[in-house]
């Protein structure tokens, strides 16, 4: 039940970021300090959240099939998604300064 609720929350947040470009819901986001492409950042963040939401939906089934290694793989994928977004933003910020 919890992965389903968390998955829905991530889907809604992904839609707000990717579809509606509501970047103000990101903690620490300040319009005046962000010099990268805001449109691409919203799309990238929303797509990453959609991907993590789909993984969260399937996590209980993956646990039944693969055991604890499913949780480890899930954690690695989530960290890579977050790291990819942070790396993208830092790279674009340096290029635009």
mmCIF file of N, CA and C in Angstrom:
data_model
loop_
_atom_site.group_PDB
_atom_site.id
_atom_site.type_symbol
_atom_site.label_atom_id
_atom_site.label_comp_id
_atom_site.label_asym_id
_atom_site.label_seq_id
_atom_site.Cartn_x
_atom_site.Cartn_y
_atom_site.Cartn_z
ATOM 1 N N UNK A 1 0.809 -1.191 0.000
ATOM 2 C CA UNK A 1 0.000 0.000 0.000
ATOM 3 C C UNK A 1 0.864 1.272 0.000
ATOM 4 N N UNK A 2 1.915 1.289 0.790
ATOM 5 C CA UNK A 2 2.777 2.469 0.856
ATOM 6 C C UNK A 2 3.486 2.739 -0.470
ATOM 7 N N UNK A 3 4.048 1.717 -1.155
ATOM 8 C CA UNK A 3 4.667 2.027 -2.454
ATOM 9 C C UNK A 3 3.679 2.588 -3.476
ATOM 10 N N UNK A 4 2.424 2.179 -3.402
ATOM 11 C CA UNK A 4 1.427 2.694 -4.342
ATOM 12 C C UNK A 4 1.145 4.164 -4.046
ATOM 13 N N UNK A 5 0.974 4.505 -2.773
ATOM 14 C CA UNK A 5 0.738 5.915 -2.415
ATOM 15 C C UNK A 5 1.946 6.782 -2.746
ATOM 16 N N UNK A 6 3.133 6.282 -2.444
ATOM 17 C CA UNK A 6 4.347 7.025 -2.771
ATOM 18 C C UNK A 6 4.502 7.185 -4.282
ATOM 19 N N UNK A 7 4.165 6.150 -5.027
ATOM 20 C CA UNK A 7 4.226 6.227 -6.486
ATOM 21 C C UNK A 7 3.279 7.271 -7.043
ATOM 22 N N UNK A 8 2.053 7.334 -6.495
ATOM 23 C CA UNK A 8 1.112 8.367 -6.937
ATOM 24 C C UNK A 8 1.617 9.767 -6.596
ATOM 25 N N UNK A 9 2.195 9.926 -5.415
ATOM 26 C CA UNK A 9 2.753 11.218 -5.033
ATOM 27 C C UNK A 9 3.870 11.619 -5.997
ATOM 28 N N UNK A 10 4.738 10.675 -6.345
ATOM 29 C CA UNK A 10 5.830 10.975 -7.278
ATOM 30 C C UNK A 10 5.307 11.282 -8.676
ATOM 31 N N UNK A 11 4.254 10.576 -9.108
ATOM 32 C CA UNK A 11 3.660 10.867 -10.415
ATOM 33 C C UNK A 11 3.072 12.280 -10.458
ATOM 34 N N UNK A 12 2.369 12.659 -9.407
ATOM 35 C CA UNK A 12 1.780 13.995 -9.363
ATOM 36 C C UNK A 12 2.876 15.056 -9.348
ATOM 37 N N UNK A 13 3.916 14.833 -8.549
ATOM 38 C CA UNK A 13 5.021 15.783 -8.492
ATOM 39 C C UNK A 13 5.744 15.849 -9.836
ATOM 40 N N UNK A 14 5.936 14.708 -10.478
ATOM 41 C CA UNK A 14 6.554 14.693 -11.801
ATOM 42 C C UNK A 14 5.739 15.452 -12.824
ATOM 43 N N UNK A 15 4.413 15.339 -12.734
ATOM 44 C CA UNK A 15 3.558 16.094 -13.646
ATOM 45 C C UNK A 15 3.652 17.596 -13.377
ATOM 46 N N UNK A 16 3.684 17.971 -12.099
ATOM 47 C CA UNK A 16 3.803 19.394 -11.771
ATOM 48 C C UNK A 16 5.118 19.974 -12.283
ATOM 49 N N UNK A 17 6.196 19.205 -12.173
ATOM 50 C CA UNK A 17 7.498 19.695 -12.642
ATOM 51 C C UNK A 17 7.625 19.621 -14.154
ATOM 52 N N UNK A 18 7.325 18.461 -14.726
ATOM 53 C CA UNK A 18 7.533 18.257 -16.153
ATOM 54 C C UNK A 18 6.463 18.861 -17.026
ATOM 55 N N UNK A 19 5.204 18.733 -16.604
ATOM 56 C CA UNK A 19 4.107 19.214 -17.434
ATOM 57 C C UNK A 19 3.749 20.659 -17.206
ATOM 58 N N UNK A 20 3.634 21.048 -15.956
ATOM 59 C CA UNK A 20 3.190 22.409 -15.643
ATOM 60 C C UNK A 20 4.332 23.370 -15.339
ATOM 61 N N UNK A 21 5.556 22.861 -15.248
ATOM 62 C CA UNK A 21 6.765 23.668 -14.989
ATOM 63 C C UNK A 21 6.654 24.464 -13.696
ATOM 64 N N UNK A 22 6.128 23.851 -12.658
ATOM 65 C CA UNK A 22 6.028 24.477 -11.332
ATOM 66 C C UNK A 22 7.322 24.219 -10.569
ATOM 67 N N UNK A 23 8.390 24.871 -10.968
ATOM 68 C CA UNK A 23 9.705 24.642 -10.375
ATOM 69 C C UNK A 23 9.805 25.185 -8.960
ATOM 70 N N UNK A 24 8.871 26.010 -8.561
ATOM 71 C CA UNK A 24 8.919 26.594 -7.222
ATOM 72 C C UNK A 24 8.676 25.553 -6.134
ATOM 73 N N UNK A 25 8.191 24.357 -6.465
ATOM 74 C CA UNK A 25 7.972 23.326 -5.448
ATOM 75 C C UNK A 25 9.257 22.589 -5.091
ATOM 76 N N UNK A 26 10.329 22.846 -5.820
ATOM 77 C CA UNK A 26 11.628 22.232 -5.515
ATOM 78 C C UNK A 26 12.250 22.995 -4.356
ATOM 79 N N UNK A 27 12.595 22.301 -3.281
ATOM 80 C CA UNK A 27 13.216 22.999 -2.144
ATOM 81 C C UNK A 27 14.549 23.643 -2.543
ATOM 82 N N UNK A 28 14.732 24.883 -2.177
ATOM 83 C CA UNK A 28 15.969 25.593 -2.463
ATOM 84 C C UNK A 28 16.024 26.241 -3.840
ATOM 85 N N UNK A 29 14.989 26.066 -4.650
ATOM 86 C CA UNK A 29 14.976 26.669 -5.983
ATOM 87 C C UNK A 29 14.649 28.151 -5.873
ATOM 88 N N UNK A 30 15.520 28.969 -6.419
ATOM 89 C CA UNK A 30 15.293 30.415 -6.464
ATOM 90 C C UNK A 30 15.486 30.870 -7.904
ATOM 91 N N UNK A 31 14.476 31.494 -8.421
ATOM 92 C CA UNK A 31 14.467 31.921 -9.824
ATOM 93 C C UNK A 31 15.648 32.825 -10.155
ATOM 94 N N UNK A 32 16.009 33.719 -9.246
ATOM 95 C CA UNK A 32 17.067 34.693 -9.541
ATOM 96 C C UNK A 32 18.465 34.083 -9.552
ATOM 97 N N UNK A 33 18.648 32.929 -8.913
ATOM 98 C CA UNK A 33 19.969 32.304 -8.862
ATOM 99 C C UNK A 33 20.135 31.175 -9.878
ATOM 100 N N UNK A 34 19.073 30.809 -10.545
ATOM 101 C CA UNK A 34 19.113 29.694 -11.487
ATOM 102 C C UNK A 34 19.300 30.251 -12.891
ATOM 103 N N UNK A 35 20.455 29.975 -13.501
ATOM 104 C CA UNK A 35 20.772 30.552 -14.807
ATOM 105 C C UNK A 35 20.735 29.525 -15.938
ATOM 106 N N UNK A 36 20.254 28.334 -15.657
ATOM 107 C CA UNK A 36 20.200 27.291 -16.680
ATOM 108 C C UNK A 36 18.859 27.360 -17.413
ATOM 109 N N UNK A 37 18.671 26.452 -18.363
ATOM 110 C CA UNK A 37 17.429 26.352 -19.123
ATOM 111 C C UNK A 37 16.340 25.788 -18.211
ATOM 112 N N UNK A 38 15.412 26.619 -17.799
ATOM 113 C CA UNK A 38 14.379 26.215 -16.849
ATOM 114 C C UNK A 38 13.413 25.207 -17.468
ATOM 115 N N UNK A 39 13.147 25.344 -18.749
ATOM 116 C CA UNK A 39 12.248 24.427 -19.449
ATOM 117 C C UNK A 39 12.822 23.005 -19.450
ATOM 118 N N UNK A 40 14.090 22.890 -19.802
ATOM 119 C CA UNK A 40 14.726 21.569 -19.851
ATOM 120 C C UNK A 40 14.872 20.985 -18.453
ATOM 121 N N UNK A 41 15.166 21.809 -17.480
ATOM 122 C CA UNK A 41 15.285 21.342 -16.097
ATOM 123 C C UNK A 41 13.959 20.773 -15.598
ATOM 124 N N UNK A 42 12.853 21.442 -15.922
ATOM 125 C CA UNK A 42 11.539 20.938 -15.531
ATOM 126 C C UNK A 42 11.213 19.617 -16.196
ATOM 127 N N UNK A 43 11.504 19.518 -17.487
ATOM 128 C CA UNK A 43 11.236 18.276 -18.219
ATOM 129 C C UNK A 43 12.102 17.144 -17.686
ATOM 130 N N UNK A 44 13.367 17.409 -17.458
ATOM 131 C CA UNK A 44 14.275 16.382 -16.958
ATOM 132 C C UNK A 44 13.883 15.918 -15.557
ATOM 133 N N UNK A 45 13.551 16.853 -14.683
ATOM 134 C CA UNK A 45 13.147 16.498 -13.327
ATOM 135 C C UNK A 45 11.839 15.716 -13.334
ATOM 136 N N UNK A 46 10.894 16.151 -14.149
ATOM 137 C CA UNK A 46 9.621 15.443 -14.249
ATOM 138 C C UNK A 46 9.781 14.043 -14.799
ATOM 139 N N UNK A 47 10.621 13.883 -15.817
ATOM 140 C CA UNK A 47 10.850 12.551 -16.393
ATOM 141 C C UNK A 47 11.527 11.623 -15.385
ATOM 142 N N UNK A 48 12.481 12.158 -14.637
ATOM 143 C CA UNK A 48 13.148 11.342 -13.617
ATOM 144 C C UNK A 48 12.157 10.908 -12.543
ATOM 145 N N UNK A 49 11.260 11.802 -12.148
ATOM 146 C CA UNK A 49 10.261 11.440 -11.137
ATOM 147 C C UNK A 49 9.264 10.420 -11.675
ATOM 148 N N UNK A 50 8.873 10.532 -12.938
ATOM 149 C CA UNK A 50 8.004 9.527 -13.538
ATOM 150 C C UNK A 50 8.683 8.148 -13.526
ATOM 151 N N UNK A 51 9.952 8.123 -13.878
ATOM 152 C CA UNK A 51 10.699 6.871 -13.902
ATOM 153 C C UNK A 51 10.791 6.261 -12.505
ATOM 154 N N UNK A 52 11.110 7.084 -11.514
ATOM 155 C CA UNK A 52 11.205 6.594 -10.134
ATOM 156 C C UNK A 52 9.829 6.156 -9.634
ATOM 157 N N UNK A 53 8.762 6.841 -10.056
ATOM 158 C CA UNK A 53 7.415 6.451 -9.657
ATOM 159 C C UNK A 53 7.061 5.073 -10.217
ATOM 160 N N UNK A 54 7.415 4.816 -11.469
ATOM 161 C CA UNK A 54 7.154 3.495 -12.048
ATOM 162 C C UNK A 54 7.940 2.410 -11.326
ATOM 163 N N UNK A 55 9.178 2.716 -10.972
ATOM 164 C CA UNK A 55 9.958 1.757 -10.198
ATOM 165 C C UNK A 55 9.345 1.517 -8.821
ATOM 166 N N UNK A 56 8.821 2.568 -8.214
ATOM 167 C CA UNK A 56 8.204 2.443 -6.894
ATOM 168 C C UNK A 56 6.944 1.590 -6.959
ATOM 169 N N UNK A 57 6.163 1.742 -8.022
ATOM 170 C CA UNK A 57 4.979 0.900 -8.194
ATOM 171 C C UNK A 57 5.353 -0.583 -8.289
ATOM 172 N N UNK A 58 6.433 -0.877 -8.983
ATOM 173 C CA UNK A 58 6.809 -2.272 -9.211
ATOM 174 C C UNK A 58 7.700 -2.851 -8.114
ATOM 175 N N UNK A 59 8.084 -2.046 -7.150
ATOM 176 C CA UNK A 59 9.008 -2.507 -6.110
ATOM 177 C C UNK A 59 8.489 -3.703 -5.312
ATOM 178 N N UNK A 60 7.222 -3.755 -4.880
ATOM 179 C CA UNK A 60 6.774 -4.939 -4.138
ATOM 180 C C UNK A 60 6.839 -6.229 -4.963
ATOM 181 N N UNK A 61 6.547 -6.119 -6.247
ATOM 182 C CA UNK A 61 6.593 -7.301 -7.113
ATOM 183 C C UNK A 61 8.037 -7.734 -7.380
ATOM 184 N N UNK A 62 8.904 -6.759 -7.506
ATOM 185 C CA UNK A 62 10.322 -7.072 -7.702
ATOM 186 C C UNK A 62 10.895 -7.721 -6.455
ATOM 187 N N UNK A 63 10.426 -7.299 -5.272
ATOM 188 C CA UNK A 63 10.902 -7.907 -4.027
ATOM 189 C C UNK A 63 10.474 -9.365 -3.950
ATOM 190 N N UNK A 64 9.263 -9.662 -4.374
ATOM 191 C CA UNK A 64 8.794 -11.051 -4.362
ATOM 192 C C UNK A 64 9.601 -11.917 -5.313
ATOM 193 N N UNK A 65 10.040 -11.335 -6.402
ATOM 194 C CA UNK A 65 10.779 -12.098 -7.406
ATOM 195 C C UNK A 65 12.266 -12.182 -7.087
ATOM 196 N N UNK A 66 12.892 -11.065 -6.737
ATOM 197 C CA UNK A 66 14.343 -11.008 -6.599
ATOM 198 C C UNK A 66 14.841 -10.895 -5.160
ATOM 199 N N UNK A 67 13.963 -10.638 -4.213
ATOM 200 C CA UNK A 67 14.384 -10.515 -2.821
ATOM 201 C C UNK A 67 14.969 -9.141 -2.527
ATOM 202 N N UNK A 68 15.882 -9.111 -1.555
ATOM 203 C CA UNK A 68 16.459 -7.840 -1.105
ATOM 204 C C UNK A 68 17.285 -7.136 -2.176
ATOM 205 N N UNK A 69 17.760 -7.859 -3.164
ATOM 206 C CA UNK A 69 18.540 -7.212 -4.217
ATOM 207 C C UNK A 69 17.694 -6.211 -5.011
ATOM 208 N N UNK A 70 16.365 -6.377 -5.000
ATOM 209 C CA UNK A 70 15.488 -5.416 -5.667
ATOM 210 C C UNK A 70 15.562 -4.065 -4.974
ATOM 211 N N UNK A 71 15.625 -4.055 -3.637
ATOM 212 C CA UNK A 71 15.730 -2.797 -2.902
ATOM 213 C C UNK A 71 17.078 -2.124 -3.152
ATOM 214 N N UNK A 72 18.120 -2.909 -3.227
ATOM 215 C CA UNK A 72 19.449 -2.348 -3.490
ATOM 216 C C UNK A 72 19.480 -1.727 -4.883
ATOM 217 N N UNK A 73 18.955 -2.428 -5.864
ATOM 218 C CA UNK A 73 18.913 -1.903 -7.227
ATOM 219 C C UNK A 73 18.049 -0.649 -7.301
ATOM 220 N N UNK A 74 16.932 -0.649 -6.606
ATOM 221 C CA UNK A 74 16.060 0.532 -6.559
ATOM 222 C C UNK A 74 16.813 1.732 -5.982
ATOM 223 N N UNK A 75 17.513 1.524 -4.889
ATOM 224 C CA UNK A 75 18.279 2.604 -4.275
ATOM 225 C C UNK A 75 19.355 3.148 -5.196
ATOM 226 N N UNK A 76 20.042 2.267 -5.890
ATOM 227 C CA UNK A 76 21.097 2.692 -6.812
ATOM 228 C C UNK A 76 20.507 3.510 -7.962
ATOM 229 N N UNK A 77 19.384 3.066 -8.496
ATOM 230 C CA UNK A 77 18.764 3.784 -9.611
ATOM 231 C C UNK A 77 18.278 5.165 -9.173
ATOM 232 N N UNK A 78 17.684 5.253 -7.977
ATOM 233 C CA UNK A 78 17.206 6.545 -7.484
ATOM 234 C C UNK A 78 18.382 7.502 -7.271
ATOM 235 N N UNK A 79 19.467 7.004 -6.692
ATOM 236 C CA UNK A 79 20.645 7.854 -6.472
ATOM 237 C C UNK A 79 21.233 8.312 -7.805
ATOM 238 N N UNK A 80 21.259 7.444 -8.804
ATOM 239 C CA UNK A 80 21.765 7.825 -10.121
ATOM 240 C C UNK A 80 20.877 8.879 -10.782
ATOM 241 N N UNK A 81 19.569 8.755 -10.622
ATOM 242 C CA UNK A 81 18.660 9.769 -11.176
ATOM 243 C C UNK A 81 18.901 11.125 -10.528
ATOM 244 N N UNK A 82 19.004 11.139 -9.206
ATOM 245 C CA UNK A 82 19.242 12.398 -8.501
ATOM 246 C C UNK A 82 20.609 12.971 -8.873
ATOM 247 N N UNK A 83 21.615 12.123 -8.918
ATOM 248 C CA UNK A 83 22.951 12.568 -9.297
ATOM 249 C C UNK A 83 23.003 13.098 -10.716
ATOM 250 N N UNK A 84 22.251 12.481 -11.618
ATOM 251 C CA UNK A 84 22.199 12.957 -12.996
ATOM 252 C C UNK A 84 21.588 14.336 -13.104
ATOM 253 N N UNK A 85 20.530 14.579 -12.359
ATOM 254 C CA UNK A 85 19.898 15.894 -12.384
ATOM 255 C C UNK A 85 20.827 16.943 -11.787
ATOM 256 N N UNK A 86 21.456 16.621 -10.663
ATOM 257 C CA UNK A 86 22.386 17.567 -10.042
ATOM 258 C C UNK A 86 23.565 17.849 -10.965
ATOM 259 N N UNK A 87 24.102 16.816 -11.599
ATOM 260 C CA UNK A 87 25.209 17.004 -12.538
ATOM 261 C C UNK A 87 24.810 17.850 -13.722
ATOM 262 N N UNK A 88 23.600 17.633 -14.242
ATOM 263 C CA UNK A 88 23.111 18.442 -15.364
ATOM 264 C C UNK A 88 23.024 19.915 -14.973
ATOM 265 N N UNK A 89 22.429 20.177 -13.824
ATOM 266 C CA UNK A 89 22.251 21.568 -13.393
ATOM 267 C C UNK A 89 23.599 22.240 -13.169
ATOM 268 N N UNK A 90 24.524 21.562 -12.525
ATOM 269 C CA UNK A 90 25.846 22.166 -12.284
ATOM 270 C C UNK A 90 26.588 22.426 -13.578
ATOM 271 N N UNK A 91 26.498 21.511 -14.531
ATOM 272 C CA UNK A 91 27.167 21.693 -15.815
ATOM 273 C C UNK A 91 26.579 22.883 -16.564
ATOM 274 N N UNK A 92 25.267 22.965 -16.615
ATOM 275 C CA UNK A 92 24.611 24.065 -17.316
ATOM 276 C C UNK A 92 24.852 25.388 -16.609
ATOM 277 N N UNK A 93 24.864 25.377 -15.282
ATOM 278 C CA UNK A 93 25.135 26.610 -14.533
ATOM 279 C C UNK A 93 26.529 27.147 -14.853
ATOM 280 N N UNK A 94 27.522 26.243 -14.932
ATOM 281 C CA UNK A 94 28.892 26.679 -15.241
ATOM 282 C C UNK A 94 29.003 27.214 -16.657
ATOM 283 N N UNK A 95 28.261 26.623 -17.605
ATOM 284 C CA UNK A 95 28.334 27.054 -18.983
ATOM 285 C C UNK A 95 27.692 28.420 -19.178
ATOM 286 N N UNK A 96 26.668 28.739 -18.382
ATOM 287 C CA UNK A 96 25.931 29.991 -18.543
ATOM 288 C C UNK A 96 26.543 31.141 -17.760
ATOM 289 N N UNK A 97 27.554 30.912 -16.966
ATOM 290 C CA UNK A 97 28.144 31.992 -16.163
ATOM 291 C C UNK A 97 29.263 32.665 -16.896
#
